[in-house]
PDB file of C-alpha atoms in Angstrom:
ATOM      1  CA  UNK A   1      92.685 103.438 146.082  1.00 47.00           C
ATOM      2  CA  UNK A   2      88.942 103.093 145.473  1.00 52.00           C
ATOM      3  CA  UNK A   3      86.503 102.252 148.269  1.00 54.00           C
ATOM      4  CA  UNK A   4      83.998  99.490 147.545  1.00 56.00           C
ATOM      5  CA  UNK A   5      81.334 100.616 150.028  1.00 56.00           C
ATOM      6  CA  UNK A   6      78.780 101.888 147.487  1.00 59.00           C
ATOM      7  CA  UNK A   7      80.202 100.820 144.130  1.00 68.00           C
ATOM      8  CA  UNK A   8      79.656  97.067 144.487  1.00 77.00           C
ATOM      9  CA  UNK A   9      76.027  97.148 145.765  1.00 79.00           C
ATOM     10  CA  UNK A  10      74.980  99.763 143.179  1.00 83.00           C
ATOM     11  CA  UNK A  11      76.584  97.732 140.407  1.00 86.00           C
ATOM     12  CA  UNK A  12      74.838  94.568 141.593  1.00 88.00           C
ATOM     13  CA  UNK A  13      71.433  96.276 141.506  1.00 88.00           C
ATOM     14  CA  UNK A  14      72.037  97.662 137.988  1.00 90.00           C
ATOM     15  CA  UNK A  15      73.329  94.296 136.747  1.00 90.00           C
ATOM     16  CA  UNK A  16      70.382  92.415 138.263  1.00 90.00           C
ATOM     17  CA  UNK A  17      67.872  94.750 136.608  1.00 89.00           C
ATOM     18  CA  UNK A  18      69.634  94.440 133.251  1.00 90.00           C
ATOM     19  CA  UNK A  19      69.800  90.653 133.684  1.00 89.00           C
ATOM     20  CA  UNK A  20      66.012  90.485 134.140  1.00 88.00           C
ATOM     21  CA  UNK A  21      65.438  92.633 131.028  1.00 88.00           C
ATOM     22  CA  UNK A  22      67.756  90.329 129.070  1.00 86.00           C
ATOM     23  CA  UNK A  23      66.043  87.172 130.302  1.00 85.00           C
ATOM     24  CA  UNK A  24      62.679  88.674 129.346  1.00 84.00           C
ATOM     25  CA  UNK A  25      63.999  89.275 125.828  1.00 82.00           C
ATOM     26  CA  UNK A  26      65.059  85.647 125.457  1.00 81.00           C
ATOM     27  CA  UNK A  27      61.804  84.324 126.947  1.00 82.00           C
ATOM     28  CA  UNK A  28      59.889  86.238 124.274  1.00 82.00           C
ATOM     29  CA  UNK A  29      62.244  85.509 121.354  1.00 80.00           C
ATOM     30  CA  UNK A  30      61.961  82.786 118.745  1.00 78.00           C
ATOM     31  CA  UNK A  31      63.334  80.271 119.553  1.00 75.00           C
ATOM     32  CA  UNK A  32      62.638  80.932 123.204  1.00 77.00           C
ATOM     33  CA  UNK A  33      64.170  79.757 126.449  1.00 75.00           C
ATOM     34  CA  UNK A  34      61.008  77.645 126.721  1.00 79.00           C
ATOM     35  CA  UNK A  35      62.254  75.628 123.726  1.00 82.00           C
ATOM     36  CA  UNK A  36      65.511  74.636 125.423  1.00 78.00           C
ATOM     37  CA  UNK A  37      66.760  72.568 128.292  1.00 79.00           C
ATOM     38  CA  UNK A  38      67.662  74.668 131.330  1.00 76.00           C
ATOM     39  CA  UNK A  39      71.262  73.467 130.859  1.00 78.00           C
ATOM     40  CA  UNK A  40      71.399  75.362 127.549  1.00 76.00           C
ATOM     41  CA  UNK A  41      70.204  78.700 128.950  1.00 76.00           C
ATOM     42  CA  UNK A  42      73.705  80.136 129.518  1.00 77.00           C
ATOM     43  CA  UNK A  43      74.667  79.300 125.931  1.00 74.00           C
ATOM     44  CA  UNK A  44      71.472  80.757 124.465  1.00 76.00           C
ATOM     45  CA  UNK A  45      71.000  83.951 126.470  1.00 79.00           C
ATOM     46  CA  UNK A  46      74.348  85.570 125.699  1.00 88.00           C
ATOM     47  CA  UNK A  47      73.848  88.972 127.298  1.00 90.00           C
ATOM     48  CA  UNK A  48      72.079  87.673 130.419  1.00 91.00           C
ATOM     49  CA  UNK A  49      74.929  85.193 130.804  1.00 92.00           C
ATOM     50  CA  UNK A  50      77.442  88.051 130.587  1.00 95.00           C
ATOM     51  CA  UNK A  51      75.486  89.904 133.253  1.00 95.00           C
ATOM     52  CA  UNK A  52      75.174  86.819 135.473  1.00 94.00           C
ATOM     53  CA  UNK A  53      78.946  86.386 135.307  1.00 96.00           C
ATOM     54  CA  UNK A  54      79.401  90.093 136.055  1.00 96.00           C
ATOM     55  CA  UNK A  55      77.092  89.755 139.071  1.00 95.00           C
ATOM     56  CA  UNK A  56      79.178  86.832 140.344  1.00 95.00           C
ATOM     57  CA  UNK A  57      82.359  88.818 139.791  1.00 95.00           C
ATOM     58  CA  UNK A  58      81.096  91.885 141.669  1.00 93.00           C
ATOM     59  CA  UNK A  59      79.506  89.750 144.401  1.00 93.00           C
ATOM     60  CA  UNK A  60      82.976  88.447 145.296  1.00 92.00           C
ATOM     61  CA  UNK A  61      83.692  91.987 146.509  1.00 89.00           C
ATOM     62  CA  UNK A  62      80.858  92.102 149.065  1.00 88.00           C
ATOM     63  CA  UNK A  63      82.835  90.555 151.943  1.00 88.00           C
ATOM     64  CA  UNK A  64      85.448  93.264 151.391  1.00 85.00           C
ATOM     65  CA  UNK A  65      83.238  96.365 151.431  1.00 83.00           C
ATOM     66  CA  UNK A  66      85.030  99.326 152.947  1.00 80.00           C
ATOM     67  CA  UNK A  67      88.457  97.958 152.121  1.00 82.00           C
ATOM     68  CA  UNK A  68      90.772  99.129 149.343  1.00 81.00           C
ATOM     69  CA  UNK A  69      90.640  97.284 146.025  1.00 79.00           C
ATOM     70  CA  UNK A  70      94.246  96.254 146.578  1.00 79.00           C
ATOM     71  CA  UNK A  71      93.052  94.023 149.441  1.00 81.00           C
ATOM     72  CA  UNK A  72      90.688  91.871 147.364  1.00 85.00           C
ATOM     73  CA  UNK A  73      91.659  88.204 147.443  1.00 88.00           C
ATOM     74  CA  UNK A  74      92.798  86.183 144.488  1.00 91.00           C
ATOM     75  CA  UNK A  75      92.715  82.454 143.843  1.00 95.00           C
ATOM     76  CA  UNK A  76      92.111  80.118 140.897  1.00 96.00           C
ATOM     77  CA  UNK A  77      88.317  80.116 141.196  1.00 96.00           C
ATOM     78  CA  UNK A  78      88.124  83.913 141.526  1.00 96.00           C
ATOM     79  CA  UNK A  79      90.473  84.302 138.558  1.00 97.00           C
ATOM     80  CA  UNK A  80      88.124  82.105 136.505  1.00 98.00           C
ATOM     81  CA  UNK A  81      85.005  84.046 137.568  1.00 97.00           C
ATOM     82  CA  UNK A  82      86.589  87.446 136.842  1.00 97.00           C
ATOM     83  CA  UNK A  83      88.058  86.278 133.531  1.00 98.00           C
ATOM     84  CA  UNK A  84      84.779  84.769 132.324  1.00 98.00           C
ATOM     85  CA  UNK A  85      82.886  87.923 133.320  1.00 98.00           C
ATOM     86  CA  UNK A  86      85.412  90.120 131.527  1.00 98.00           C
ATOM     87  CA  UNK A  87      85.445  87.974 128.370  1.00 98.00           C
ATOM     88  CA  UNK A  88      81.630  87.694 128.118  1.00 97.00           C
ATOM     89  CA  UNK A  89      81.103  91.410 128.781  1.00 97.00           C
ATOM     90  CA  UNK A  90      83.638  92.410 126.125  1.00 97.00           C
ATOM     91  CA  UNK A  91      82.408  89.907 123.566  1.00 96.00           C
ATOM     92  CA  UNK A  92      78.741  90.824 123.863  1.00 94.00           C
ATOM     93  CA  UNK A  93      79.383  94.521 124.296  1.00 95.00           C
ATOM     94  CA  UNK A  94      81.306  94.580 121.007  1.00 96.00           C
ATOM     95  CA  UNK A  95      79.286  91.917 119.187  1.00 93.00           C
ATOM     96  CA  UNK A  96      75.952  93.605 119.868  1.00 90.00           C
ATOM     97  CA  UNK A  97      77.232  96.922 118.502  1.00 89.00           C
ATOM     98  CA  UNK A  98      78.548  95.159 115.397  1.00 91.00           C
ATOM     99  CA  UNK A  99      75.413  93.044 114.886  1.00 88.00           C
ATOM    100  CA  UNK A 100      73.064  96.029 115.174  1.00 85.00           C
ATOM    101  CA  UNK A 101      75.039  97.852 112.515  1.00 87.00           C
ATOM    102  CA  UNK A 102      75.127  94.960 110.056  1.00 89.00           C
ATOM    103  CA  UNK A 103      71.504  95.738 109.147  1.00 83.00           C
ATOM    104  CA  UNK A 104      70.879  99.433 109.918  1.00 78.00           C
ATOM    105  CA  UNK A 105      67.840  99.377 107.600  1.00 80.00           C
ATOM    106  CA  UNK A 106      65.991  97.457 110.312  1.00 79.00           C
ATOM    107  CA  UNK A 107      66.231 100.458 112.651  1.00 74.00           C
ATOM    108  CA  UNK A 108      65.433 103.412 110.383  1.00 74.00           C
ATOM    109  CA  UNK A 109      62.694 105.558 111.898  1.00 76.00           C
ATOM    110  CA  UNK A 110      61.786 107.361 115.047  1.00 77.00           C
ATOM    111  CA  UNK A 111      59.123 105.185 116.625  1.00 84.00           C
ATOM    112  CA  UNK A 112      59.670 104.346 120.303  1.00 84.00           C
ATOM    113  CA  UNK A 113      60.153 100.685 119.402  1.00 83.00           C
ATOM    114  CA  UNK A 114      62.810 101.394 116.773  1.00 82.00           C
ATOM    115  CA  UNK A 115      64.589 103.889 119.009  1.00 81.00           C
ATOM    116  CA  UNK A 116      64.736 101.327 121.842  1.00 81.00           C
ATOM    117  CA  UNK A 117      65.718  98.461 119.541  1.00 80.00           C
ATOM    118  CA  UNK A 118      68.692 100.400 118.261  1.00 85.00           C
ATOM    119  CA  UNK A 119      69.848 103.057 120.732  1.00 86.00           C
ATOM    120  CA  UNK A 120      68.614 101.394 123.891  1.00 85.00           C
ATOM    121  CA  UNK A 121      70.192  98.076 123.073  1.00 87.00           C
ATOM    122  CA  UNK A 122      73.372  99.674 121.703  1.00 90.00           C
ATOM    123  CA  UNK A 123      73.953 101.924 124.710  1.00 90.00           C
ATOM    124  CA  UNK A 124      73.134  99.276 127.303  1.00 91.00           C
ATOM    125  CA  UNK A 125      75.522  96.839 125.650  1.00 93.00           C
ATOM    126  CA  UNK A 126      78.259  99.459 125.391  1.00 94.00           C
ATOM    127  CA  UNK A 127      77.985  99.706 129.181  1.00 94.00           C
ATOM    128  CA  UNK A 128      79.137  96.072 129.181  1.00 95.00           C
ATOM    129  CA  UNK A 129      82.505  97.416 128.024  1.00 96.00           C
ATOM    130  CA  UNK A 130      82.598  99.968 130.843  1.00 94.00           C
ATOM    131  CA  UNK A 131      81.796  97.207 133.312  1.00 94.00           C
ATOM    132  CA  UNK A 132      84.487  94.954 131.836  1.00 96.00           C
ATOM    133  CA  UNK A 133      87.034  97.771 132.083  1.00 95.00           C
ATOM    134  CA  UNK A 134      86.500  97.864 135.863  1.00 92.00           C
ATOM    135  CA  UNK A 135      87.201  94.162 136.438  1.00 94.00           C
ATOM    136  CA  UNK A 136      91.016  94.342 136.100  1.00 94.00           C
ATOM    137  CA  UNK A 137      91.035  96.829 138.999  1.00 90.00           C
ATOM    138  CA  UNK A 138      89.867  94.167 141.451  1.00 91.00           C
ATOM    139  CA  UNK A 139      90.126  90.834 139.615  1.00 93.00           C
ATOM    140  CA  UNK A 140      93.078  88.799 138.467  1.00 94.00           C
ATOM    141  CA  UNK A 141      93.398  86.233 135.709  1.00 96.00           C
ATOM    142  CA  UNK A 142      95.602  83.260 134.972  1.00 96.00           C
ATOM    143  CA  UNK A 143      96.674  81.341 131.925  1.00 97.00           C
ATOM    144  CA  UNK A 144      94.236  78.548 132.855  1.00 97.00           C
ATOM    145  CA  UNK A 145      91.347  81.037 133.223  1.00 97.00           C
ATOM    146  CA  UNK A 146      92.143  82.575 129.839  1.00 97.00           C
ATOM    147  CA  UNK A 147      92.209  79.147 128.162  1.00 98.00           C
ATOM    148  CA  UNK A 148      88.930  78.195 129.850  1.00 97.00           C
ATOM    149  CA  UNK A 149      87.330  81.471 128.694  1.00 97.00           C
ATOM    150  CA  UNK A 150      88.487  80.884 125.120  1.00 96.00           C
ATOM    151  CA  UNK A 151      87.177  77.303 125.062  1.00 95.00           C
ATOM    152  CA  UNK A 152      83.834  78.306 126.572  1.00 93.00           C
ATOM    153  CA  UNK A 153      83.411  81.255 124.196  1.00 93.00           C
ATOM    154  CA  UNK A 154      84.139  78.979 121.221  1.00 92.00           C
ATOM    155  CA  UNK A 155      81.624  76.449 122.567  1.00 90.00           C
ATOM    156  CA  UNK A 156      79.123  79.292 122.913  1.00 87.00           C
ATOM    157  CA  UNK A 157      79.736  80.327 119.293  1.00 88.00           C
ATOM    158  CA  UNK A 158      79.286  76.735 118.113  1.00 87.00           C
ATOM    159  CA  UNK A 159      75.973  76.646 119.957  1.00 81.00           C
ATOM    160  CA  UNK A 160      74.884  80.050 118.615  1.00 79.00           C
ATOM    161  CA  UNK A 161      75.692  79.326 114.997  1.00 80.00           C
ATOM    162  CA  UNK A 162      74.652  75.687 114.763  1.00 76.00           C
ATOM    163  CA  UNK A 163      71.439  74.833 112.961  1.00 62.00           C
ATOM    164  CA  UNK A 164      68.617  75.852 115.324  1.00 52.00           C
ATOM    165  CA  UNK A 165      66.781  72.539 114.801  1.00 54.00           C
ATOM    166  CA  UNK A 166      69.894  70.600 115.808  1.00 54.00           C
ATOM    167  CA  UNK A 167      70.303  72.778 118.898  1.00 48.00           C
ATOM    168  CA  UNK A 168      66.716  72.222 120.033  1.00 47.00           C
ATOM    169  CA  UNK A 169      67.070  68.443 119.518  1.00 48.00           C
ATOM    170  CA  UNK A 170      70.380  68.289 121.360  1.00 47.00           C
ATOM    171  CA  UNK A 171      69.150  70.309 124.314  1.00 44.00           C
ATOM    172  CA  UNK A 172      65.754  68.650 124.781  1.00 43.00           C
TER     173      UNK A 172
END
């Protein structure tokens, strides 16, 4: 059985750093987080939301550092947190890889910016899948948590693919 002593804190630091990079991206995008109500941030900043959920999921392990993974508690709220983290990490790990490859012509070249915009983003988002793969080792799910994740992901898609002007009006 795996010991949590160093894994959880190291993961939290990496997730927090990646979260801040993701938030910076959305602050400087168009539309920007500045254009939205704070209540809409989790629906707009997809990858930072995935990382925030992952941070919550890993943080539930902190009281159990030094204990085997088999001893981690499970309840309805923890099942929801772990399931949401897993679902968001998988969705945005896969979706980002797909989206980047829908228009490869945007990333042809070897400038530092193009290399980061393709390989940096692709590799960091593929790590979402590695992170998600670890969650079933310490987290549990339930039928209710799976239904909640599905509903929230569909709501997130509706928000993402609605007309941007409608979204800004609704969230202001």
